[in-house]
Amino acid sequence: LVSNAIDAGDDEVLLAIAQKLKGFADLVGGKEQAACLLPILEKIICCVEEIVVAQAACDALVEIIPKLPQEVVEEKCMGMIRRILEGESRFLGSSQPLDTVK
């Protein structure tokens, strides 16, 4: 559904998905399973141009990440954040890798 909405450029659907996913951590099995929501939100953040949609996905991450076990945060979230930031630096035209930016 997310891939289809991104391919179709349907920001309204993506906004609704991002807003709803904010409350899904408990519905997908609590902290043990909430990490399954991360790739969906990452894809929304990385693929949309509409800032309102990306902000809704970020808001969902702010709700979900504190519910995750620390090892999941370290294993999955840190890489996701790096990929998002690297995508942003490419989008903004920076050729400098993130690990060299101070």
PDB file of N, CA and C in Angstrom:
ATOM      1  N   LEU A   1       0.827  -1.199   0.000  1.00  0.00           N
ATOM      2  CA  LEU A   1       0.000   0.000   0.000  1.00  0.00           C
ATOM      3  C   LEU A   1       0.863   1.251   0.000  1.00  0.00           C
ATOM      4  N   VAL A   2       1.902   1.261   0.852  1.00  0.00           N
ATOM      5  CA  VAL A   2       2.774   2.433   0.909  1.00  0.00           C
ATOM      6  C   VAL A   2       3.505   2.613  -0.415  1.00  0.00           C
ATOM      7  N   SER A   3       4.041   1.526  -0.953  1.00  0.00           N
ATOM      8  CA  SER A   3       4.752   1.613  -2.235  1.00  0.00           C
ATOM      9  C   SER A   3       3.833   2.107  -3.342  1.00  0.00           C
ATOM     10  N   ASN A   4       2.611   1.606  -3.370  1.00  0.00           N
ATOM     11  CA  ASN A   4       1.654   2.053  -4.381  1.00  0.00           C
ATOM     12  C   ASN A   4       1.331   3.526  -4.220  1.00  0.00           C
ATOM     13  N   ALA A   5       1.157   3.979  -2.978  1.00  0.00           N
ATOM     14  CA  ALA A   5       0.850   5.388  -2.730  1.00  0.00           C
ATOM     15  C   ALA A   5       2.032   6.273  -3.109  1.00  0.00           C
ATOM     16  N   ILE A   6       3.253   5.821  -2.830  1.00  0.00           N
ATOM     17  CA  ILE A   6       4.439   6.595  -3.213  1.00  0.00           C
ATOM     18  C   ILE A   6       4.548   6.659  -4.728  1.00  0.00           C
ATOM     19  N   ASP A   7       4.390   5.510  -5.386  1.00  0.00           N
ATOM     20  CA  ASP A   7       4.473   5.467  -6.846  1.00  0.00           C
ATOM     21  C   ASP A   7       3.414   6.349  -7.493  1.00  0.00           C
ATOM     22  N   ALA A   8       2.236   6.402  -6.886  1.00  0.00           N
ATOM     23  CA  ALA A   8       1.141   7.208  -7.424  1.00  0.00           C
ATOM     24  C   ALA A   8       1.253   8.673  -7.019  1.00  0.00           C
ATOM     25  N   GLY A   9       2.184   8.983  -6.125  1.00  0.00           N
ATOM     26  CA  GLY A   9       2.310  10.361  -5.650  1.00  0.00           C
ATOM     27  C   GLY A   9       1.123  10.783  -4.810  1.00  0.00           C
ATOM     28  N   ASP A  10       0.515   9.841  -4.124  1.00  0.00           N
ATOM     29  CA  ASP A  10      -0.695  10.113  -3.346  1.00  0.00           C
ATOM     30  C   ASP A  10      -0.335  10.536  -1.922  1.00  0.00           C
ATOM     31  N   ASP A  11      -0.024  11.815  -1.772  1.00  0.00           N
ATOM     32  CA  ASP A  11       0.403  12.336  -0.474  1.00  0.00           C
ATOM     33  C   ASP A  11      -0.686  12.253   0.585  1.00  0.00           C
ATOM     34  N   GLU A  12      -1.940  12.363   0.183  1.00  0.00           N
ATOM     35  CA  GLU A  12      -3.028  12.295   1.166  1.00  0.00           C
ATOM     36  C   GLU A  12      -3.097  10.910   1.814  1.00  0.00           C
ATOM     37  N   VAL A  13      -2.922   9.879   1.012  1.00  0.00           N
ATOM     38  CA  VAL A  13      -2.932   8.513   1.544  1.00  0.00           C
ATOM     39  C   VAL A  13      -1.720   8.303   2.445  1.00  0.00           C
ATOM     40  N   LEU A  14      -0.550   8.755   2.009  1.00  0.00           N
ATOM     41  CA  LEU A  14       0.663   8.608   2.816  1.00  0.00           C
ATOM     42  C   LEU A  14       0.561   9.378   4.125  1.00  0.00           C
ATOM     43  N   LEU A  15      -0.047  10.547   4.091  1.00  0.00           N
ATOM     44  CA  LEU A  15      -0.253  11.327   5.314  1.00  0.00           C
ATOM     45  C   LEU A  15      -1.144  10.553   6.282  1.00  0.00           C
ATOM     46  N   ALA A  16      -2.228   9.997   5.773  1.00  0.00           N
ATOM     47  CA  ALA A  16      -3.133   9.219   6.630  1.00  0.00           C
ATOM     48  C   ALA A  16      -2.429   7.990   7.203  1.00  0.00           C
ATOM     49  N   ILE A  17      -1.629   7.314   6.388  1.00  0.00           N
ATOM     50  CA  ILE A  17      -0.894   6.136   6.868  1.00  0.00           C
ATOM     51  C   ILE A  17       0.070   6.534   7.971  1.00  0.00           C
ATOM     52  N   ALA A  18       0.848   7.580   7.740  1.00  0.00           N
ATOM     53  CA  ALA A  18       1.828   8.027   8.736  1.00  0.00           C
ATOM     54  C   ALA A  18       1.143   8.417  10.040  1.00  0.00           C
ATOM     55  N   GLN A  19       0.026   9.111   9.935  1.00  0.00           N
ATOM     56  CA  GLN A  19      -0.702   9.523  11.146  1.00  0.00           C
ATOM     57  C   GLN A  19      -1.249   8.317  11.902  1.00  0.00           C
ATOM     58  N   LYS A  20      -1.729   7.333  11.203  1.00  0.00           N
ATOM     59  CA  LYS A  20      -2.289   6.139  11.854  1.00  0.00           C
ATOM     60  C   LYS A  20      -1.203   5.253  12.462  1.00  0.00           C
ATOM     61  N   LEU A  21      -0.058   5.161  11.797  1.00  0.00           N
ATOM     62  CA  LEU A  21       1.012   4.297  12.300  1.00  0.00           C
ATOM     63  C   LEU A  21       1.533   4.752  13.653  1.00  0.00           C
ATOM     64  N   LYS A  22       1.324   5.996  13.979  1.00  0.00           N
ATOM     65  CA  LYS A  22       1.766   6.530  15.275  1.00  0.00           C
ATOM     66  C   LYS A  22       1.229   5.688  16.426  1.00  0.00           C
ATOM     67  N   GLY A  23       0.017   5.198  16.306  1.00  0.00           N
ATOM     68  CA  GLY A  23      -0.604   4.424  17.369  1.00  0.00           C
ATOM     69  C   GLY A  23      -0.553   2.916  17.172  1.00  0.00           C
ATOM     70  N   PHE A  24       0.227   2.445  16.219  1.00  0.00           N
ATOM     71  CA  PHE A  24       0.242   1.022  15.886  1.00  0.00           C
ATOM     72  C   PHE A  24       1.210   0.180  16.697  1.00  0.00           C
ATOM     73  N   ALA A  25       2.095   0.780  17.474  1.00  0.00           N
ATOM     74  CA  ALA A  25       3.116   0.001  18.189  1.00  0.00           C
ATOM     75  C   ALA A  25       2.480  -1.096  19.035  1.00  0.00           C
ATOM     76  N   ASP A  26       1.448  -0.767  19.761  1.00  0.00           N
ATOM     77  CA  ASP A  26       0.786  -1.766  20.600  1.00  0.00           C
ATOM     78  C   ASP A  26      -0.027  -2.757  19.768  1.00  0.00           C
ATOM     79  N   LEU A  27      -0.546  -2.303  18.642  1.00  0.00           N
ATOM     80  CA  LEU A  27      -1.390  -3.155  17.807  1.00  0.00           C
ATOM     81  C   LEU A  27      -0.607  -4.244  17.074  1.00  0.00           C
ATOM     82  N   VAL A  28       0.674  -4.000  16.831  1.00  0.00           N
ATOM     83  CA  VAL A  28       1.474  -4.995  16.108  1.00  0.00           C
ATOM     84  C   VAL A  28       2.217  -5.944  17.041  1.00  0.00           C
ATOM     85  N   GLY A  29       1.975  -5.825  18.326  1.00  0.00           N
ATOM     86  CA  GLY A  29       2.603  -6.745  19.270  1.00  0.00           C
ATOM     87  C   GLY A  29       3.481  -6.086  20.301  1.00  0.00           C
ATOM     88  N   GLY A  30       3.341  -4.784  20.457  1.00  0.00           N
ATOM     89  CA  GLY A  30       4.104  -4.083  21.485  1.00  0.00           C
ATOM     90  C   GLY A  30       5.556  -3.893  21.115  1.00  0.00           C
ATOM     91  N   LYS A  31       6.362  -3.675  22.141  1.00  0.00           N
ATOM     92  CA  LYS A  31       7.754  -3.307  21.892  1.00  0.00           C
ATOM     93  C   LYS A  31       8.551  -4.379  21.163  1.00  0.00           C
ATOM     94  N   GLU A  32       8.153  -5.629  21.291  1.00  0.00           N
ATOM     95  CA  GLU A  32       8.888  -6.694  20.612  1.00  0.00           C
ATOM     96  C   GLU A  32       8.684  -6.669  19.098  1.00  0.00           C
ATOM     97  N   GLN A  33       7.547  -6.181  18.645  1.00  0.00           N
ATOM     98  CA  GLN A  33       7.224  -6.217  17.219  1.00  0.00           C
ATOM     99  C   GLN A  33       7.134  -4.840  16.559  1.00  0.00           C
ATOM    100  N   ALA A  34       7.188  -3.779  17.333  1.00  0.00           N
ATOM    101  CA  ALA A  34       6.985  -2.429  16.789  1.00  0.00           C
ATOM    102  C   ALA A  34       8.037  -2.030  15.765  1.00  0.00           C
ATOM    103  N   ALA A  35       9.186  -2.684  15.786  1.00  0.00           N
ATOM    104  CA  ALA A  35      10.236  -2.361  14.814  1.00  0.00           C
ATOM    105  C   ALA A  35       9.789  -2.625  13.376  1.00  0.00           C
ATOM    106  N   CYS A  36       8.761  -3.441  13.192  1.00  0.00           N
ATOM    107  CA  CYS A  36       8.274  -3.717  11.838  1.00  0.00           C
ATOM    108  C   CYS A  36       7.692  -2.467  11.176  1.00  0.00           C
ATOM    109  N   LEU A  37       7.378  -1.452  11.975  1.00  0.00           N
ATOM    110  CA  LEU A  37       6.835  -0.208  11.440  1.00  0.00           C
ATOM    111  C   LEU A  37       7.926   0.716  10.902  1.00  0.00           C
ATOM    112  N   LEU A  38       9.153   0.518  11.339  1.00  0.00           N
ATOM    113  CA  LEU A  38      10.241   1.424  10.975  1.00  0.00           C
ATOM    114  C   LEU A  38      10.497   1.504   9.471  1.00  0.00           C
ATOM    115  N   PRO A  39      10.574   0.379   8.744  1.00  0.00           N
ATOM    116  CA  PRO A  39      10.835   0.484   7.299  1.00  0.00           C
ATOM    117  C   PRO A  39       9.738   1.238   6.545  1.00  0.00           C
ATOM    118  N   ILE A  40       8.509   1.098   6.987  1.00  0.00           N
ATOM    119  CA  ILE A  40       7.397   1.803   6.339  1.00  0.00           C
ATOM    120  C   ILE A  40       7.578   3.303   6.514  1.00  0.00           C
ATOM    121  N   LEU A  41       7.851   3.719   7.741  1.00  0.00           N
ATOM    122  CA  LEU A  41       8.017   5.147   8.013  1.00  0.00           C
ATOM    123  C   LEU A  41       9.266   5.698   7.334  1.00  0.00           C
ATOM    124  N   GLU A  42      10.329   4.917   7.320  1.00  0.00           N
ATOM    125  CA  GLU A  42      11.553   5.348   6.628  1.00  0.00           C
ATOM    126  C   GLU A  42      11.269   5.574   5.149  1.00  0.00           C
ATOM    127  N   LYS A  43      10.546   4.662   4.548  1.00  0.00           N
ATOM    128  CA  LYS A  43      10.233   4.791   3.122  1.00  0.00           C
ATOM    129  C   LYS A  43       9.406   6.044   2.859  1.00  0.00           C
ATOM    130  N   ILE A  44       8.449   6.320   3.731  1.00  0.00           N
ATOM    131  CA  ILE A  44       7.642   7.530   3.572  1.00  0.00           C
ATOM    132  C   ILE A  44       8.534   8.761   3.663  1.00  0.00           C
ATOM    133  N   ILE A  45       9.381   8.814   4.691  1.00  0.00           N
ATOM    134  CA  ILE A  45      10.241   9.985   4.884  1.00  0.00           C
ATOM    135  C   ILE A  45      11.172  10.184   3.690  1.00  0.00           C
ATOM    136  N   CYS A  46      11.739   9.111   3.198  1.00  0.00           N
ATOM    137  CA  CYS A  46      12.739   9.210   2.132  1.00  0.00           C
ATOM    138  C   CYS A  46      12.146   9.473   0.753  1.00  0.00           C
ATOM    139  N   CYS A  47      10.902   9.136   0.545  1.00  0.00           N
ATOM    140  CA  CYS A  47      10.347   9.160  -0.808  1.00  0.00           C
ATOM    141  C   CYS A  47       9.368  10.285  -1.092  1.00  0.00           C
ATOM    142  N   VAL A  48       8.957  11.017  -0.086  1.00  0.00           N
ATOM    143  CA  VAL A  48       7.967  12.060  -0.342  1.00  0.00           C
ATOM    144  C   VAL A  48       8.628  13.426  -0.408  1.00  0.00           C
ATOM    145  N   GLU A  49       8.021  14.313  -1.156  1.00  0.00           N
ATOM    146  CA  GLU A  49       8.499  15.689  -1.225  1.00  0.00           C
ATOM    147  C   GLU A  49       7.686  16.602  -0.314  1.00  0.00           C
ATOM    148  N   GLU A  50       6.459  16.219  -0.034  1.00  0.00           N
ATOM    149  CA  GLU A  50       5.573  17.049   0.786  1.00  0.00           C
ATOM    150  C   GLU A  50       6.020  16.992   2.244  1.00  0.00           C
ATOM    151  N   ILE A  51       6.422  18.127   2.781  1.00  0.00           N
ATOM    152  CA  ILE A  51       6.979  18.191   4.133  1.00  0.00           C
ATOM    153  C   ILE A  51       5.968  17.764   5.193  1.00  0.00           C
ATOM    154  N   VAL A  52       4.701  18.012   4.977  1.00  0.00           N
ATOM    155  CA  VAL A  52       3.672  17.637   5.952  1.00  0.00           C
ATOM    156  C   VAL A  52       3.624  16.117   6.113  1.00  0.00           C
ATOM    157  N   VAL A  53       3.800  15.405   5.027  1.00  0.00           N
ATOM    158  CA  VAL A  53       3.778  13.945   5.066  1.00  0.00           C
ATOM    159  C   VAL A  53       5.019  13.423   5.790  1.00  0.00           C
ATOM    160  N   ALA A  54       6.182  13.960   5.443  1.00  0.00           N
ATOM    161  CA  ALA A  54       7.419  13.543   6.113  1.00  0.00           C
ATOM    162  C   ALA A  54       7.361  13.863   7.602  1.00  0.00           C
ATOM    163  N   GLN A  55       6.787  15.012   7.958  1.00  0.00           N
ATOM    164  CA  GLN A  55       6.677  15.388   9.369  1.00  0.00           C
ATOM    165  C   GLN A  55       5.762  14.420  10.121  1.00  0.00           C
ATOM    166  N   ALA A  56       4.684  13.997   9.495  1.00  0.00           N
ATOM    167  CA  ALA A  56       3.785  13.029  10.139  1.00  0.00           C
ATOM    168  C   ALA A  56       4.508  11.701  10.372  1.00  0.00           C
ATOM    169  N   ALA A  57       5.327  11.287   9.416  1.00  0.00           N
ATOM    170  CA  ALA A  57       6.102  10.052   9.593  1.00  0.00           C
ATOM    171  C   ALA A  57       7.129  10.220  10.711  1.00  0.00           C
ATOM    172  N   CYS A  58       7.759  11.387  10.781  1.00  0.00           N
ATOM    173  CA  CYS A  58       8.710  11.661  11.875  1.00  0.00           C
ATOM    174  C   CYS A  58       7.995  11.670  13.220  1.00  0.00           C
ATOM    175  N   ASP A  59       6.814  12.248  13.264  1.00  0.00           N
ATOM    176  CA  ASP A  59       6.029  12.256  14.506  1.00  0.00           C
ATOM    177  C   ASP A  59       5.717  10.825  14.953  1.00  0.00           C
ATOM    178  N   ALA A  60       5.408   9.965  13.991  1.00  0.00           N
ATOM    179  CA  ALA A  60       5.142   8.562  14.326  1.00  0.00           C
ATOM    180  C   ALA A  60       6.396   7.901  14.893  1.00  0.00           C
ATOM    181  N   LEU A  61       7.549   8.194  14.303  1.00  0.00           N
ATOM    182  CA  LEU A  61       8.800   7.646  14.835  1.00  0.00           C
ATOM    183  C   LEU A  61       9.054   8.112  16.262  1.00  0.00           C
ATOM    184  N   VAL A  62       8.745   9.370  16.532  1.00  0.00           N
ATOM    185  CA  VAL A  62       8.929   9.913  17.886  1.00  0.00           C
ATOM    186  C   VAL A  62       8.061   9.159  18.889  1.00  0.00           C
ATOM    187  N   GLU A  63       6.918   8.700  18.463  1.00  0.00           N
ATOM    188  CA  GLU A  63       6.036   7.912  19.336  1.00  0.00           C
ATOM    189  C   GLU A  63       6.513   6.465  19.479  1.00  0.00           C
ATOM    190  N   ILE A  64       7.019   5.900  18.409  1.00  0.00           N
ATOM    191  CA  ILE A  64       7.355   4.474  18.380  1.00  0.00           C
ATOM    192  C   ILE A  64       8.724   4.175  18.984  1.00  0.00           C
ATOM    193  N   ILE A  65       9.730   4.951  18.651  1.00  0.00           N
ATOM    194  CA  ILE A  65      11.104   4.640  19.067  1.00  0.00           C
ATOM    195  C   ILE A  65      11.255   4.483  20.576  1.00  0.00           C
ATOM    196  N   PRO A  66      10.654   5.340  21.411  1.00  0.00           N
ATOM    197  CA  PRO A  66      10.820   5.133  22.862  1.00  0.00           C
ATOM    198  C   PRO A  66      10.227   3.819  23.377  1.00  0.00           C
ATOM    199  N   LYS A  67       9.351   3.208  22.615  1.00  0.00           N
ATOM    200  CA  LYS A  67       8.735   1.947  23.029  1.00  0.00           C
ATOM    201  C   LYS A  67       9.592   0.733  22.669  1.00  0.00           C
ATOM    202  N   LEU A  68      10.625   0.944  21.874  1.00  0.00           N
ATOM    203  CA  LEU A  68      11.465  -0.158  21.416  1.00  0.00           C
ATOM    204  C   LEU A  68      12.530  -0.499  22.448  1.00  0.00           C
ATOM    205  N   PRO A  69      12.924  -1.775  22.510  1.00  0.00           N
ATOM    206  CA  PRO A  69      14.050  -2.142  23.371  1.00  0.00           C
ATOM    207  C   PRO A  69      15.329  -1.432  22.900  1.00  0.00           C
ATOM    208  N   GLN A  70      16.217  -1.137  23.818  1.00  0.00           N
ATOM    209  CA  GLN A  70      17.443  -0.400  23.511  1.00  0.00           C
ATOM    210  C   GLN A  70      18.254  -1.055  22.390  1.00  0.00           C
ATOM    211  N   GLU A  71      18.344  -2.381  22.402  1.00  0.00           N
ATOM    212  CA  GLU A  71      19.139  -3.051  21.367  1.00  0.00           C
ATOM    213  C   GLU A  71      18.526  -2.875  19.983  1.00  0.00           C
ATOM    214  N   VAL A  72      17.207  -2.778  19.909  1.00  0.00           N
ATOM    215  CA  VAL A  72      16.542  -2.538  18.624  1.00  0.00           C
ATOM    216  C   VAL A  72      16.820  -1.116  18.163  1.00  0.00           C
ATOM    217  N   VAL A  73      16.785  -0.179  19.099  1.00  0.00           N
ATOM    218  CA  VAL A  73      17.094   1.213  18.755  1.00  0.00           C
ATOM    219  C   VAL A  73      18.504   1.286  18.176  1.00  0.00           C
ATOM    220  N   GLU A  74      19.448   0.658  18.851  1.00  0.00           N
ATOM    221  CA  GLU A  74      20.834   0.697  18.385  1.00  0.00           C
ATOM    222  C   GLU A  74      21.008  -0.026  17.056  1.00  0.00           C
ATOM    223  N   GLU A  75      20.333  -1.148  16.899  1.00  0.00           N
ATOM    224  CA  GLU A  75      20.506  -1.970  15.703  1.00  0.00           C
ATOM    225  C   GLU A  75      19.774  -1.408  14.493  1.00  0.00           C
ATOM    226  N   LYS A  76      18.552  -0.971  14.676  1.00  0.00           N
ATOM    227  CA  LYS A  76      17.723  -0.587  13.535  1.00  0.00           C
ATOM    228  C   LYS A  76      17.571   0.923  13.372  1.00  0.00           C
ATOM    229  N   CYS A  77      17.348   1.624  14.458  1.00  0.00           N
ATOM    230  CA  CYS A  77      17.045   3.054  14.359  1.00  0.00           C
ATOM    231  C   CYS A  77      18.252   3.885  13.961  1.00  0.00           C
ATOM    232  N   MET A  78      19.409   3.557  14.489  1.00  0.00           N
ATOM    233  CA  MET A  78      20.586   4.359  14.177  1.00  0.00           C
ATOM    234  C   MET A  78      20.914   4.275  12.682  1.00  0.00           C
ATOM    235  N   GLY A  79      20.825   3.089  12.114  1.00  0.00           N
ATOM    236  CA  GLY A  79      21.050   2.942  10.680  1.00  0.00           C
ATOM    237  C   GLY A  79      19.993   3.660   9.862  1.00  0.00           C
ATOM    238  N   MET A  80      18.754   3.580  10.303  1.00  0.00           N
ATOM    239  CA  MET A  80      17.670   4.252   9.606  1.00  0.00           C
ATOM    240  C   MET A  80      17.889   5.761   9.609  1.00  0.00           C
ATOM    241  N   ILE A  81      18.245   6.311  10.755  1.00  0.00           N
ATOM    242  CA  ILE A  81      18.472   7.754  10.859  1.00  0.00           C
ATOM    243  C   ILE A  81      19.627   8.168   9.953  1.00  0.00           C
ATOM    244  N   ARG A  82      20.682   7.385   9.933  1.00  0.00           N
ATOM    245  CA  ARG A  82      21.822   7.690   9.061  1.00  0.00           C
ATOM    246  C   ARG A  82      21.385   7.677   7.590  1.00  0.00           C
ATOM    247  N   ARG A  83      20.614   6.674   7.191  1.00  0.00           N
ATOM    248  CA  ARG A  83      20.161   6.601   5.795  1.00  0.00           C
ATOM    249  C   ARG A  83      19.281   7.792   5.443  1.00  0.00           C
ATOM    250  N   ILE A  84      18.413   8.188   6.359  1.00  0.00           N
ATOM    251  CA  ILE A  84      17.549   9.342   6.108  1.00  0.00           C
ATOM    252  C   ILE A  84      18.399  10.596   5.945  1.00  0.00           C
ATOM    253  N   LEU A  85      19.353  10.794   6.839  1.00  0.00           N
ATOM    254  CA  LEU A  85      20.207  11.979   6.767  1.00  0.00           C
ATOM    255  C   LEU A  85      21.080  11.968   5.520  1.00  0.00           C
ATOM    256  N   GLU A  86      21.589  10.817   5.139  1.00  0.00           N
ATOM    257  CA  GLU A  86      22.390  10.738   3.920  1.00  0.00           C
ATOM    258  C   GLU A  86      21.539  11.052   2.698  1.00  0.00           C
ATOM    259  N   GLY A  87      20.307  10.599   2.701  1.00  0.00           N
ATOM    260  CA  GLY A  87      19.396  10.932   1.612  1.00  0.00           C
ATOM    261  C   GLY A  87      19.126  12.417   1.550  1.00  0.00           C
ATOM    262  N   GLU A  88      18.970  13.047   2.703  1.00  0.00           N
ATOM    263  CA  GLU A  88      18.755  14.488   2.759  1.00  0.00           C
ATOM    264  C   GLU A  88      19.973  15.246   2.265  1.00  0.00           C
ATOM    265  N   SER A  89      21.169  14.799   2.633  1.00  0.00           N
ATOM    266  CA  SER A  89      22.366  15.517   2.193  1.00  0.00           C
ATOM    267  C   SER A  89      22.520  15.421   0.676  1.00  0.00           C
ATOM    268  N   ARG A  90      22.171  14.268   0.090  1.00  0.00           N
ATOM    269  CA  ARG A  90      22.203  14.146  -1.369  1.00  0.00           C
ATOM    270  C   ARG A  90      21.141  15.036  -1.993  1.00  0.00           C
ATOM    271  N   PHE A  91      19.961  15.076  -1.372  1.00  0.00           N
ATOM    272  CA  PHE A  91      18.864  15.887  -1.886  1.00  0.00           C
ATOM    273  C   PHE A  91      19.231  17.367  -1.868  1.00  0.00           C
ATOM    274  N   LEU A  92      19.944  17.788  -0.827  1.00  0.00           N
ATOM    275  CA  LEU A  92      20.328  19.190  -0.690  1.00  0.00           C
ATOM    276  C   LEU A  92      21.591  19.529  -1.471  1.00  0.00           C
ATOM    277  N   GLY A  93      22.173  18.545  -2.126  1.00  0.00           N
ATOM    278  CA  GLY A  93      23.312  18.803  -2.985  1.00  0.00           C
ATOM    279  C   GLY A  93      24.658  18.739  -2.298  1.00  0.00           C
ATOM    280  N   SER A  94      24.731  18.235  -1.103  1.00  0.00           N
ATOM    281  CA  SER A  94      26.007  18.110  -0.407  1.00  0.00           C
ATOM    282  C   SER A  94      26.718  16.865  -0.903  1.00  0.00           C
ATOM    283  N   SER A  95      27.975  17.022  -1.270  1.00  0.00           N
ATOM    284  CA  SER A  95      28.745  15.865  -1.704  1.00  0.00           C
ATOM    285  C   SER A  95      29.612  15.323  -0.577  1.00  0.00           C
ATOM    286  N   GLN A  96      29.554  15.955   0.576  1.00  0.00           N
ATOM    287  CA  GLN A  96      30.381  15.555   1.708  1.00  0.00           C
ATOM    288  C   GLN A  96      29.683  14.449   2.490  1.00  0.00           C
ATOM    289  N   PRO A  97      30.350  13.298   2.714  1.00  0.00           N
ATOM    290  CA  PRO A  97      29.736  12.222   3.500  1.00  0.00           C
ATOM    291  C   PRO A  97      29.424  12.685   4.919  1.00  0.00           C
ATOM    292  N   LEU A  98      28.392  12.091   5.496  1.00  0.00           N
ATOM    293  CA  LEU A  98      27.968  12.494   6.841  1.00  0.00           C
ATOM    294  C   LEU A  98      29.053  12.337   7.881  1.00  0.00           C
ATOM    295  N   ASP A  99      29.861  11.303   7.774  1.00  0.00           N
ATOM    296  CA  ASP A  99      30.850  11.094   8.820  1.00  0.00           C
ATOM    297  C   ASP A  99      31.982  12.114   8.783  1.00  0.00           C
ATOM    298  N   THR A 100      32.036  12.941   7.731  1.00  0.00           N
ATOM    299  CA  THR A 100      33.049  13.993   7.688  1.00  0.00           C
ATOM    300  C   THR A 100      32.479  15.356   8.033  1.00  0.00           C
ATOM    301  N   VAL A 101      31.158  15.448   8.139  1.00  0.00           N
ATOM    302  CA  VAL A 101      30.512  16.713   8.481  1.00  0.00           C
ATOM    303  C   VAL A 101      30.609  16.929   9.972  1.00  0.00           C
ATOM    304  N   LYS A 102      31.037  18.093  10.376  1.00  0.00           N
ATOM    305  CA  LYS A 102      31.164  18.384  11.808  1.00  0.00           C
ATOM    306  C   LYS A 102      30.147  19.400  12.224  1.00  0.00           C
TER     307      LYS A 102
END
